Structure formats: structure tokens, C-alpha cells
XYZ file of N, CA, C and O in Angstrom:
336
model
N 236.427 -31.002 65.655
C 236.073 -29.627 66.002
C 234.906 -29.180 65.061
O 235.125 -29.139 63.903
N 233.806 -28.711 65.669
C 232.670 -28.285 64.840
C 232.967 -26.823 64.363
O 233.839 -26.110 64.910
N 232.194 -26.443 63.280
C 232.395 -25.075 62.822
C 232.195 -24.034 63.882
O 232.820 -22.898 63.950
N 231.152 -24.263 64.763
C 230.844 -23.286 65.822
C 232.123 -23.153 66.762
O 232.484 -22.036 67.151
N 232.736 -24.298 67.074
C 233.936 -24.186 68.024
C 235.159 -23.564 67.247
O 235.801 -22.799 67.917
N 235.244 -23.719 66.028
C 236.326 -23.024 65.262
C 236.116 -21.539 65.192
O 236.994 -20.751 65.522
N 234.786 -21.084 65.036
C 234.577 -19.665 65.074
C 234.712 -19.158 66.425
O 235.338 -18.000 66.633
N 234.380 -19.832 67.470
C 234.537 -19.388 68.795
C 236.028 -19.233 69.259
O 236.413 -18.236 69.830
N 236.782 -20.198 68.774
C 238.307 -20.161 69.154
C 238.945 -18.966 68.347
O 239.758 -18.238 68.896
N 238.481 -18.690 67.113
C 239.003 -17.570 66.326
C 238.662 -16.310 67.024
O 239.564 -15.378 67.127
N 237.398 -16.160 67.538
C 236.971 -14.908 68.204
C 237.830 -14.740 69.529
O 238.307 -13.634 69.788
N 238.050 -15.827 70.232
C 238.778 -15.751 71.437
C 240.246 -15.285 71.216
O 240.781 -14.465 71.871
N 240.816 -15.763 70.193
C 242.184 -15.396 69.728
C 242.230 -13.981 69.441
O 243.152 -13.226 69.821
N 241.287 -13.451 68.650
C 241.223 -11.983 68.341
C 241.051 -11.104 69.543
O 241.709 -10.128 69.690
N 240.288 -11.536 70.496
C 240.048 -10.803 71.755
C 241.314 -10.839 72.697
O 241.476 -9.895 73.439
N 242.049 -11.903 72.644
C 243.125 -11.949 73.460
C 244.375 -11.279 72.995
O 245.268 -10.964 73.767
N 244.392 -10.956 71.680
C 245.573 -10.259 71.078
C 245.573 -8.788 71.685
O 244.619 -8.225 72.140
N 246.707 -8.166 71.503
C 246.858 -6.805 72.006
C 245.940 -5.791 71.212
O 245.790 -5.991 69.997
N 245.368 -4.904 71.898
C 244.489 -3.963 71.331
C 245.231 -2.876 70.415
O 246.343 -2.534 70.878
N 244.714 -2.426 69.300
C 245.486 -1.472 68.561
C 245.615 -0.162 69.327
O 244.853 0.133 70.339
N 246.479 0.689 68.964
C 246.728 2.009 69.491
C 245.453 2.870 69.385
O 244.519 2.539 68.578
N 245.371 3.993 70.095
C 244.209 4.805 70.000
C 244.113 5.511 68.556
O 245.050 5.509 67.899
N 242.966 5.969 68.338
C 242.728 6.547 67.005
C 243.383 7.887 66.971
O 243.401 8.684 67.859
N 244.150 8.118 65.814
C 244.804 9.448 65.667
C 243.814 10.672 65.751
O 242.664 10.575 65.253
N 244.176 11.763 66.418
C 243.199 12.814 66.486
C 242.748 13.455 65.184
O 241.672 13.821 65.040
N 243.676 13.452 64.220
C 243.263 14.029 62.931
C 242.243 13.164 62.261
O 241.393 13.583 61.499
N 242.197 11.886 62.510
C 241.176 10.993 61.867
C 239.786 11.271 62.554
O 238.807 11.289 61.864
N 239.878 11.515 63.942
C 238.562 11.909 64.466
C 237.997 13.142 64.005
O 236.846 13.247 63.711
N 238.907 14.176 63.829
C 238.406 15.411 63.361
C 237.861 15.320 61.905
O 236.765 15.885 61.526
N 238.492 14.542 61.122
C 238.020 14.345 59.700
C 236.704 13.575 59.735
O 235.797 13.937 58.909
N 236.526 12.586 60.572
C 235.248 11.868 60.668
C 234.161 12.876 61.101
O 232.961 12.756 60.581
N 234.353 13.626 62.104
C 233.416 14.603 62.544
C 232.955 15.619 61.443
O 231.875 15.920 61.169
N 233.988 16.138 60.695
C 233.771 17.033 59.648
C 232.889 16.413 58.527
O 231.938 16.885 58.070
N 233.264 15.217 58.103
C 232.544 14.506 57.061
C 231.088 14.139 57.550
O 230.146 14.160 56.774
N 230.986 13.744 58.813
C 229.633 13.333 59.348
C 228.714 14.621 59.386
O 227.601 14.497 59.062
N 229.216 15.721 59.731
C 228.432 16.961 59.748
C 228.003 17.405 58.345
O 226.931 17.785 58.150
N 228.944 17.266 57.414
C 228.578 17.544 55.999
C 227.512 16.578 55.528
O 226.537 16.962 54.837
N 227.663 15.317 55.859
C 226.615 14.371 55.426
C 225.316 14.679 56.001
O 224.271 14.517 55.334
N 225.232 15.058 57.264
C 223.928 15.334 57.954
C 223.335 16.619 57.267
O 222.084 16.657 57.133
N 224.171 17.596 57.023
C 223.594 18.793 56.306
C 223.022 18.478 54.906
O 222.019 18.972 54.536
N 223.805 17.602 54.169
C 223.257 17.307 52.845
C 222.017 16.563 52.913
O 221.062 16.714 52.151
N 221.873 15.605 53.912
C 220.692 14.786 54.077
C 219.527 15.685 54.445
O 218.401 15.507 53.968
N 219.783 16.658 55.316
C 218.723 17.584 55.737
C 218.259 18.440 54.571
O 217.075 18.604 54.399
N 219.209 18.872 53.770
C 218.790 19.775 52.646
C 218.015 18.934 51.620
O 217.062 19.399 51.092
N 218.456 17.657 51.382
C 217.724 16.907 50.486
C 216.294 16.603 50.903
O 215.346 16.569 50.140
N 216.167 16.331 52.244
C 214.820 16.086 52.826
C 213.959 17.280 52.629
O 212.752 17.241 52.267
N 214.532 18.460 52.946
C 213.728 19.797 52.756
C 213.354 20.003 51.282
O 212.189 20.354 51.011
N 214.238 19.685 50.435
C 213.938 19.863 49.003
C 212.939 18.876 48.503
O 211.973 19.263 47.807
N 212.898 17.685 48.969
C 211.825 16.721 48.602
C 210.419 17.099 49.200
O 209.514 16.975 48.505
N 210.495 17.572 50.415
C 209.254 18.077 51.003
C 208.663 19.204 50.118
O 207.502 19.410 49.944
N 209.611 20.133 49.744
C 209.157 21.290 48.917
C 208.640 20.891 47.629
O 207.626 21.375 47.098
N 209.246 19.854 46.975
C 208.806 19.324 45.677
C 207.339 18.680 45.837
O 206.483 18.830 45.035
N 207.143 17.965 46.981
C 205.893 17.306 47.256
C 204.747 18.361 47.538
O 203.687 18.258 46.956
N 205.211 19.434 48.197
C 204.233 20.586 48.431
C 203.836 21.179 47.140
O 202.690 21.528 46.859
N 204.881 21.501 46.228
C 204.594 22.082 44.964
C 203.702 21.284 44.130
O 202.817 21.687 43.396
N 203.936 19.928 44.160
C 203.077 19.011 43.401
C 201.658 19.021 43.934
O 200.696 18.945 43.100
N 201.489 19.051 45.181
C 200.129 19.109 45.758
C 199.407 20.376 45.462
O 198.258 20.339 45.002
N 200.091 21.451 45.451
C 199.492 22.786 44.993
C 199.166 22.770 43.533
O 198.064 23.144 43.133
N 200.084 22.295 42.730
C 199.785 22.179 41.284
C 198.577 21.236 41.036
O 197.739 21.600 40.149
N 198.482 20.175 41.671
C 197.305 19.318 41.454
C 195.999 19.934 41.923
O 194.999 19.881 41.247
N 196.111 20.589 42.992
C 194.849 21.381 43.551
C 194.425 22.435 42.607
O 193.225 22.622 42.229
N 195.377 23.224 42.062
C 195.013 24.288 41.128
C 194.455 23.660 39.810
O 193.418 24.112 39.312
N 195.084 22.561 39.324
C 194.511 21.915 38.121
C 193.198 21.353 38.286
O 192.287 21.520 37.551
N 192.950 20.789 39.534
C 191.640 20.138 39.872
C 190.525 21.145 40.018
O 189.453 20.983 39.456
N 190.916 22.328 40.454
C 189.943 23.420 40.636
C 189.620 24.040 39.184
O 188.417 24.472 38.983
N 190.552 24.101 38.252
C 190.414 24.640 37.045
C 189.639 23.660 36.116
O 188.749 23.979 35.354
N 190.121 22.366 36.041
C 189.568 21.513 35.143
C 188.375 20.821 35.552
O 187.557 20.321 34.834
N 188.046 20.717 36.877
C 186.911 19.958 37.578
C 186.703 18.581 36.827
O 185.708 18.454 36.216
N 187.666 17.656 37.009
C 187.422 16.427 36.324
C 186.359 15.568 36.811
O 186.034 14.569 36.158
N 185.770 15.907 37.991
C 184.723 15.064 38.506
C 183.345 15.465 37.936
O 182.374 14.834 38.010
N 183.300 16.608 37.131
C 182.061 16.995 36.508
C 181.960 16.347 35.122
O 182.945 16.327 34.349
N 180.775 15.846 34.730
C 180.592 15.232 33.465
C 180.610 16.387 32.394
O 179.931 17.416 32.516
N 181.337 16.206 31.338
C 181.359 17.252 30.326
C 180.055 17.327 29.581
O 179.292 16.392 29.488
N 179.743 18.562 29.088
C 178.507 18.710 28.316
C 178.442 17.868 27.023
O 179.457 17.648 26.395
N 177.309 17.488 26.724
C 177.116 16.628 25.569
C 177.153 17.468 24.275
O 176.716 18.548 24.288
N 177.797 17.003 23.269
C 177.926 17.694 21.931
C 176.734 17.516 21.083
O 176.382 18.325 20.254
N 175.982 16.375 21.367
C 174.720 16.167 20.522
C 173.553 16.128 21.485
O 173.726 15.952 22.729
N 172.404 16.474 20.842
C 171.247 16.394 21.693
C 170.692 15.006 21.693
O 170.796 14.289 20.645
N 169.929 14.566 22.753
C 169.321 13.313 22.636
C 168.253 13.185 21.594
O 167.639 14.147 21.292
N 168.048 12.024 21.112
C 166.955 11.945 20.074
C 165.567 12.053 20.676
O 165.380 11.787 21.855
N 164.599 12.755 19.900
C 163.343 12.971 20.339
C 162.452 11.684 20.081
O 162.311 11.216 18.872
N 161.860 11.117 21.140
C 161.104 9.954 20.944
C 159.567 10.217 20.982
O 158.848 9.539 20.408
N 159.225 11.198 21.799
C 157.754 11.482 21.859
C 157.520 12.817 21.113
O 157.497 13.893 21.635
N 157.144 12.738 19.912
C 156.937 13.938 19.138
C 155.627 13.952 18.580
O 154.819 13.173 18.228
């Protein structure tokens, strides 16, 4: 008997056995409650992360406007005079 045939026969035995009883109602209610809580937490976390991203973008924009890093800083020394 090949491994595939053994797996197939095991699955067939599981499917032929009697199915378990229905899920208790209190278990369903608990699952719904926990799922709702999980969704609310995930939504709040996503909103918080978007808010942090927006705040970082605003802070970078304000810093870039104030510091202007693309502009070359003024020279502290004057260039040497060659034609005098």
C-alpha cells in the first residue's frame, strides 16, 4: 500500500464516521463577540498607523520647508583672488 493510498483510506474512514453534534450556541456567541472585538482592534490600529504616517509626512514637509536641504549652504570663506 502506497503512502497516498494510506492517506486516502484514512480520510475515507474519517468521512464515514458519525459527524459530531452541532456547535453549542454559547460557543457561537463567544466567537462572534471575539471576532467583533478583533475587527475593532484591527480597524483602530490601522487608523492609528495612518495617523502616524500622516503626522510623519507633515513633520517632514515642515522640516524641509524650514531647513531647505536642497539649497547649498553659504560659503564661510571667500574664494582666493587670482586676477589682481
